[in-house]
Amino acid sequence: MGLCPGAAVEDDTVPNSKRRARLLDMRRLFPVTDQTDETSVRPDETSVRADEASVRADEASVREWELGELADAYAYPPGDAPWLRANMVSTLDGAAQHDGRSHPISNATDMRIFGTLRSVADAVVVGAETVRQEGYRPARAREAFAERRAAAGQTVVPAIAVVSASLNLDFTLPLFTSPLVPTLVVTGAQAPADRVAAAEKAGAVVVVAGEGAVVEPERVAPALAERGLTRLLTEGGPRLLGQFVAAGALDELCLTVSPMLTAGDAQRIAWGSALAVPERFALASVLEEAGFLFTRYRRT
């Protein structure tokens, strides 16, 4: 999911009757909201009652999900503190992509959630290499989220924040020349002066997150928060996510587990220096549809 910036998401211009046929049939697996009380059931009836309750719960929870419900399910925590969320997809055997792209291991529901996560964020944080390889484009306005964003005091679309130490970027790309809100470039204080000037000339806003020539991952979220951008989403790539993980800067991971096996030597969702001690995250929620698991983990 994190490497599909050009993939299509739900088109709000499609008539409701046609869109409705594509709505999600999804089960909420966690947290559990319907538990069977077995205290008053005789032992020989326990399994029957449990099976019946399970069937009723499944029938109640498998239903069509509207975009507003998805937005509620993926709402950011309240408060003014910055919150950095990552959104990635992985196969059962740990591949974050197939043939260099994540689209083959994704599905329509994954991309619908991809669009929802973008639409509730203040800014989308992405690595420079992903911008170069994927031809990253600016976010587009979506009518379904317009009222929600306005009520939350957000701009019409999330800003795209490109993390780059060298600023070796093509500033003639639409990402810089025609965004609905100015694109940000996050760099170090000692970034090349000519590239800083080129970025500003193109209309980008330069954000400093590091004293030297490189970006310090733990300073990215606070630097964006100083500009009022606290609900942050990073979509990749694996190198940037690895840097956030190594710096202890990641607050939440939205991971789609794809029911596929690829083998091979594809990248994992996070790549780079290993932590001395693995960091524990807590499971916040799980949704399921067509064998795909849409999970959320938060820092404990």
Short mmCIF file of C-alpha atoms in Angstrom, two decimals:
data_model
loop_
_atom_site.label_atom_id
_atom_site.label_comp_id
_atom_site.label_asym_id
_atom_site.label_seq_id
_atom_site.Cartn_x
_atom_site.Cartn_y
_atom_site.Cartn_z
CA MET A 1 0.00 0.00 0.00
CA GLY A 2 2.78 2.41 0.86
CA LEU A 3 4.30 2.35 -2.63
CA CYS A 4 1.19 2.91 -4.73
CA PRO A 5 0.85 6.71 -4.90
CA GLY A 6 -0.48 6.61 -8.44
CA ALA A 7 -3.06 3.91 -7.81
CA ALA A 8 -6.69 4.85 -8.20
CA VAL A 9 -8.85 5.26 -5.13
CA GLU A 10 -12.61 5.66 -4.88
CA ASP A 11 -13.90 8.20 -7.44
CA ASP A 12 -16.35 10.49 -5.66
CA THR A 13 -17.80 11.55 -9.03
CA VAL A 14 -19.22 8.07 -9.72
CA PRO A 15 -23.00 7.94 -9.06
CA ASN A 16 -23.95 6.58 -5.65
CA SER A 17 -25.83 3.63 -7.18
CA LYS A 18 -22.67 2.46 -8.90
CA ARG A 19 -20.39 3.20 -5.99
CA ARG A 20 -22.58 1.24 -3.60
CA ALA A 21 -21.83 -1.97 -5.48
CA ARG A 22 -18.17 -1.49 -4.60
CA LEU A 23 -18.59 -0.82 -0.87
CA LEU A 24 -16.81 -3.02 1.61
CA ASP A 25 -18.16 -6.23 3.03
CA MET A 26 -15.92 -6.31 6.05
CA ARG A 27 -15.83 -7.89 9.48
CA ARG A 28 -14.49 -6.20 12.58
CA LEU A 29 -12.45 -8.90 14.29
CA PHE A 30 -10.96 -6.80 17.08
CA PRO A 31 -11.89 -5.40 19.51
CA VAL A 32 -14.50 -8.08 20.29
CA THR A 33 -17.90 -6.56 21.06
CA ASP A 34 -20.14 -9.63 21.24
CA GLN A 35 -19.03 -12.27 23.73
CA THR A 36 -20.97 -15.30 24.81
CA ASP A 37 -21.84 -15.56 28.50
CA GLU A 38 -21.18 -19.21 29.31
CA THR A 39 -21.70 -19.01 33.07
CA SER A 40 -25.33 -20.09 32.92
CA VAL A 41 -24.97 -22.71 30.18
CA ARG A 42 -24.63 -26.43 30.87
CA PRO A 43 -21.32 -27.93 29.68
CA ASP A 44 -22.93 -30.02 26.97
CA GLU A 45 -24.60 -26.88 25.51
CA THR A 46 -21.60 -24.57 25.67
CA SER A 47 -20.14 -25.35 22.27
CA VAL A 48 -23.54 -25.12 20.55
CA ARG A 49 -24.31 -21.75 22.13
CA ALA A 50 -20.84 -20.46 21.29
CA ASP A 51 -21.21 -21.52 17.65
CA GLU A 52 -24.62 -19.87 17.40
CA ALA A 53 -23.29 -16.64 18.93
CA SER A 54 -20.36 -16.67 16.53
CA VAL A 55 -22.70 -17.00 13.55
CA ARG A 56 -24.90 -14.14 14.82
CA ALA A 57 -21.85 -11.92 15.38
CA ASP A 58 -20.53 -12.64 11.90
CA GLU A 59 -23.90 -11.90 10.30
CA ALA A 60 -24.15 -8.62 12.21
CA SER A 61 -20.63 -7.48 11.42
CA VAL A 62 -20.36 -8.42 7.74
CA ARG A 63 -21.91 -5.40 6.07
CA GLU A 64 -21.24 -2.51 3.79
CA TRP A 65 -18.90 0.17 5.11
CA GLU A 66 -19.37 3.79 4.08
CA LEU A 67 -16.38 6.11 3.66
CA GLY A 68 -17.42 8.03 6.76
CA GLU A 69 -17.33 4.85 8.81
CA LEU A 70 -13.85 4.08 7.53
CA ALA A 71 -12.74 7.59 8.45
CA ASP A 72 -14.13 7.10 11.95
CA ALA A 73 -12.37 3.73 12.25
CA TYR A 74 -9.05 5.33 11.32
CA ALA A 75 -9.45 8.59 13.24
CA TYR A 76 -6.32 10.03 14.85
CA PRO A 77 -6.06 10.28 18.64
CA PRO A 78 -7.41 13.58 20.03
CA GLY A 79 -5.00 16.29 21.10
CA ASP A 80 -2.40 18.61 19.61
CA ALA A 81 0.62 16.34 19.87
CA PRO A 82 2.01 15.06 16.55
CA TRP A 83 1.07 11.49 15.66
CA LEU A 84 3.06 9.65 12.97
CA ARG A 85 1.21 6.76 11.36
CA ALA A 86 2.62 4.43 8.71
CA ASN A 87 0.56 2.59 6.10
CA MET A 88 2.05 -0.45 4.38
CA VAL A 89 1.10 -3.81 2.87
CA SER A 90 2.91 -7.13 3.27
CA THR A 91 2.41 -10.67 2.00
CA LEU A 92 2.25 -13.65 4.33
CA ASP A 93 5.96 -14.26 3.74
CA GLY A 94 6.97 -10.66 4.42
CA ALA A 95 7.26 -9.12 0.95
CA ALA A 96 6.33 -5.45 0.70
CA GLN A 97 6.20 -5.59 -3.09
CA HIS A 98 6.26 -7.89 -6.12
CA ASP A 99 8.29 -7.01 -9.20
CA GLY A 100 9.13 -3.72 -7.53
CA ARG A 101 5.52 -2.65 -6.96
CA SER A 102 3.05 -3.10 -4.13
CA HIS A 103 -0.04 -3.06 -6.34
CA PRO A 104 0.13 -6.81 -7.21
CA ILE A 105 -0.18 -7.75 -3.53
CA SER A 106 -2.95 -5.25 -2.80
CA ASN A 107 -6.67 -5.25 -3.62
CA ALA A 108 -9.51 -2.77 -4.11
CA THR A 109 -10.35 -2.62 -0.40
CA ASP A 110 -6.72 -1.97 0.49
CA MET A 111 -6.67 0.94 -1.93
CA ARG A 112 -9.94 2.28 -0.51
CA ILE A 113 -8.37 2.33 2.94
CA PHE A 114 -5.24 3.86 1.38
CA GLY A 115 -7.40 6.75 0.13
CA THR A 116 -9.20 7.09 3.46
CA LEU A 117 -5.96 7.28 5.43
CA ARG A 118 -4.75 10.05 3.15
CA SER A 119 -8.03 11.89 3.49
CA VAL A 120 -7.90 12.08 7.30
CA ALA A 121 -4.24 13.18 7.47
CA ASP A 122 -2.82 16.70 7.64
CA ALA A 123 0.28 15.67 5.72
CA VAL A 124 1.62 12.63 3.86
CA VAL A 125 5.32 12.05 4.53
CA VAL A 126 7.24 10.29 1.77
CA GLY A 127 10.87 9.57 0.94
CA ALA A 128 12.64 11.26 -1.96
CA GLU A 129 13.49 7.95 -3.63
CA THR A 130 9.81 6.99 -3.71
CA VAL A 131 9.01 10.36 -5.32
CA ARG A 132 11.69 9.79 -7.95
CA GLN A 133 10.72 6.19 -8.72
CA GLU A 134 6.95 6.47 -8.56
CA GLY A 135 6.37 9.88 -10.14
CA TYR A 136 4.52 11.01 -7.04
CA ARG A 137 1.60 13.33 -7.67
CA PRO A 138 -0.14 15.84 -5.38
CA ALA A 139 -3.16 14.72 -3.39
CA ARG A 140 -6.53 15.37 -5.01
CA ALA A 141 -9.59 16.78 -3.32
CA ARG A 142 -12.32 14.26 -2.51
CA GLU A 143 -15.87 15.44 -2.09
CA ALA A 144 -16.69 12.64 0.36
CA PHE A 145 -14.20 14.06 2.88
CA ALA A 146 -14.59 17.80 2.20
CA GLU A 147 -17.01 18.52 5.06
CA ARG A 148 -15.04 16.38 7.52
CA ARG A 149 -11.76 18.12 6.69
CA ALA A 150 -13.32 21.58 6.94
CA ALA A 151 -14.84 20.76 10.34
CA ALA A 152 -11.44 19.57 11.56
CA GLY A 153 -9.76 22.78 10.38
CA GLN A 154 -7.75 20.95 7.73
CA THR A 155 -6.79 22.12 4.26
CA VAL A 156 -8.77 20.74 1.32
CA VAL A 157 -6.16 18.01 0.82
CA PRO A 158 -3.21 16.79 2.86
CA ALA A 159 0.11 18.37 2.07
CA ILE A 160 2.79 16.08 0.66
CA ALA A 161 6.02 16.31 2.69
CA VAL A 162 9.07 14.94 0.87
CA VAL A 163 12.01 13.95 3.07
CA SER A 164 15.32 14.61 1.32
CA ALA A 165 18.80 15.53 2.51
CA SER A 166 20.19 16.39 -0.92
CA LEU A 167 17.00 17.89 -2.39
CA ASN A 168 17.90 16.06 -5.58
CA LEU A 169 14.34 16.31 -6.84
CA ASP A 170 12.70 17.26 -10.11
CA PHE A 171 10.92 20.47 -9.20
CA THR A 172 9.10 20.51 -12.55
CA LEU A 173 6.93 17.57 -11.46
CA PRO A 174 3.22 18.28 -10.86
CA LEU A 175 3.88 17.50 -7.20
CA PHE A 176 5.65 20.86 -7.02
CA THR A 177 4.08 22.84 -9.85
CA SER A 178 0.36 22.17 -9.36
CA PRO A 179 -0.56 21.02 -5.84
CA LEU A 180 -3.76 22.26 -4.21
CA VAL A 181 -1.67 23.08 -1.13
CA PRO A 182 2.08 23.76 -1.25
CA THR A 183 4.32 20.70 -1.17
CA LEU A 184 6.82 20.59 1.70
CA VAL A 185 10.43 19.45 1.46
CA VAL A 186 11.90 18.30 4.76
CA THR A 187 15.67 18.57 4.90
CA GLY A 188 18.64 19.42 7.10
CA ALA A 189 19.85 22.89 8.06
CA GLN A 190 22.97 22.44 5.93
CA ALA A 191 21.20 21.25 2.77
CA PRO A 192 22.74 22.56 -0.50
CA ALA A 193 21.81 26.23 -0.77
CA ASP A 194 21.19 26.07 -4.53
CA ARG A 195 18.74 23.19 -4.10
CA VAL A 196 16.94 25.01 -1.30
CA ALA A 197 16.60 28.01 -3.61
CA ALA A 198 15.32 25.77 -6.43
CA ALA A 199 12.72 24.25 -4.12
CA GLU A 200 11.48 27.63 -2.95
CA LYS A 201 11.42 28.98 -6.51
CA ALA A 202 9.18 26.07 -7.48
CA GLY A 203 6.77 27.01 -4.70
CA ALA A 204 7.73 24.34 -2.19
CA VAL A 205 7.97 25.11 1.52
CA VAL A 206 11.31 24.10 3.05
CA VAL A 207 11.08 22.56 6.53
CA VAL A 208 14.27 22.01 8.54
CA ALA A 209 14.44 18.83 10.62
CA GLY A 210 18.11 18.41 11.51
CA GLU A 211 21.11 20.54 12.37
CA GLY A 212 23.46 19.03 9.79
CA ALA A 213 23.21 18.02 6.15
CA VAL A 214 20.88 15.09 6.82
CA VAL A 215 17.35 14.77 8.15
CA GLU A 216 16.99 13.55 11.72
CA PRO A 217 13.94 11.22 11.64
CA GLU A 218 12.90 11.98 15.22
CA ARG A 219 12.64 15.69 14.36
CA VAL A 220 10.36 15.33 11.32
CA ALA A 221 7.05 15.09 13.19
CA PRO A 222 7.82 17.95 15.62
CA ALA A 223 8.97 20.16 12.72
CA LEU A 224 5.73 19.56 10.83
CA ALA A 225 3.69 20.02 14.01
CA GLU A 226 5.15 23.53 14.35
CA ARG A 227 3.27 24.30 11.12
CA GLY A 228 0.04 22.89 12.50
CA LEU A 229 0.44 19.52 10.77
CA THR A 230 0.01 16.96 13.56
CA ARG A 231 -1.94 14.12 11.91
CA LEU A 232 0.86 12.58 9.88
CA LEU A 233 0.88 9.62 7.51
CA THR A 234 3.96 8.04 5.97
CA GLU A 235 3.46 5.78 2.96
CA GLY A 236 7.06 4.80 2.40
CA GLY A 237 9.23 3.74 1.17
CA PRO A 238 10.75 0.97 3.27
CA ARG A 239 13.97 2.97 3.76
CA LEU A 240 12.16 5.96 5.25
CA LEU A 241 9.97 3.75 7.43
CA GLY A 242 13.08 1.94 8.63
CA GLN A 243 14.58 5.27 9.66
CA PHE A 244 11.48 6.23 11.63
CA VAL A 245 11.43 2.83 13.35
CA ALA A 246 15.14 2.98 14.20
CA ALA A 247 14.67 6.47 15.66
CA GLY A 248 11.69 5.41 17.78
CA ALA A 249 9.60 8.03 15.98
CA LEU A 250 6.72 5.85 14.76
CA ASP A 251 3.47 6.00 16.76
CA GLU A 252 1.24 3.69 14.74
CA LEU A 253 1.42 1.11 11.96
CA CYS A 254 -1.53 0.36 9.70
CA LEU A 255 -0.47 -2.90 8.10
CA THR A 256 -2.46 -4.76 5.48
CA VAL A 257 -1.63 -8.47 5.58
CA SER A 258 -2.16 -9.80 2.06
CA PRO A 259 -3.17 -13.50 1.79
CA MET A 260 -0.44 -14.13 -0.77
CA LEU A 261 2.97 -15.79 -0.95
CA THR A 262 5.67 -14.49 -3.28
CA ALA A 263 9.03 -15.97 -2.14
CA GLY A 264 11.93 -14.16 -3.81
CA ASP A 265 13.98 -11.37 -2.28
CA ALA A 266 11.51 -8.49 -2.16
CA GLN A 267 11.99 -5.75 0.43
CA ARG A 268 10.25 -5.84 3.78
CA ILE A 269 8.06 -2.89 4.80
CA ALA A 270 10.95 -1.38 6.82
CA TRP A 271 14.59 -1.50 5.79
CA GLY A 272 17.78 -0.18 7.39
CA SER A 273 19.55 -0.33 10.72
CA ALA A 274 18.16 -2.85 13.20
CA LEU A 275 17.01 -1.91 16.69
CA ALA A 276 19.13 -3.25 19.52
CA VAL A 277 15.93 -4.47 21.18
CA PRO A 278 12.70 -5.05 19.22
CA GLU A 279 10.05 -2.46 20.05
CA ARG A 280 6.66 -3.78 21.14
CA PHE A 281 3.45 -2.37 19.64
CA ALA A 282 -0.10 -3.15 20.82
CA LEU A 283 -2.88 -4.37 18.54
CA ALA A 284 -5.58 -1.69 18.29
CA SER A 285 -7.97 -3.16 15.71
CA VAL A 286 -8.36 -5.73 12.94
CA LEU A 287 -10.72 -5.66 9.97
CA GLU A 288 -11.06 -8.55 7.52
CA GLU A 289 -12.33 -8.72 3.96
CA ALA A 290 -11.73 -11.39 1.31
CA GLY A 291 -8.90 -12.89 3.34
CA PHE A 292 -7.04 -9.58 3.71
CA LEU A 293 -6.40 -8.38 7.26
CA PHE A 294 -6.34 -4.63 7.85
CA THR A 295 -4.54 -4.19 11.15
CA ARG A 296 -3.63 -1.24 13.36
CA TYR A 297 -0.82 -1.39 15.91
CA ARG A 298 0.07 1.42 18.31
CA ARG A 299 3.11 2.12 20.41
CA THR A 300 2.67 0.69 23.91
#
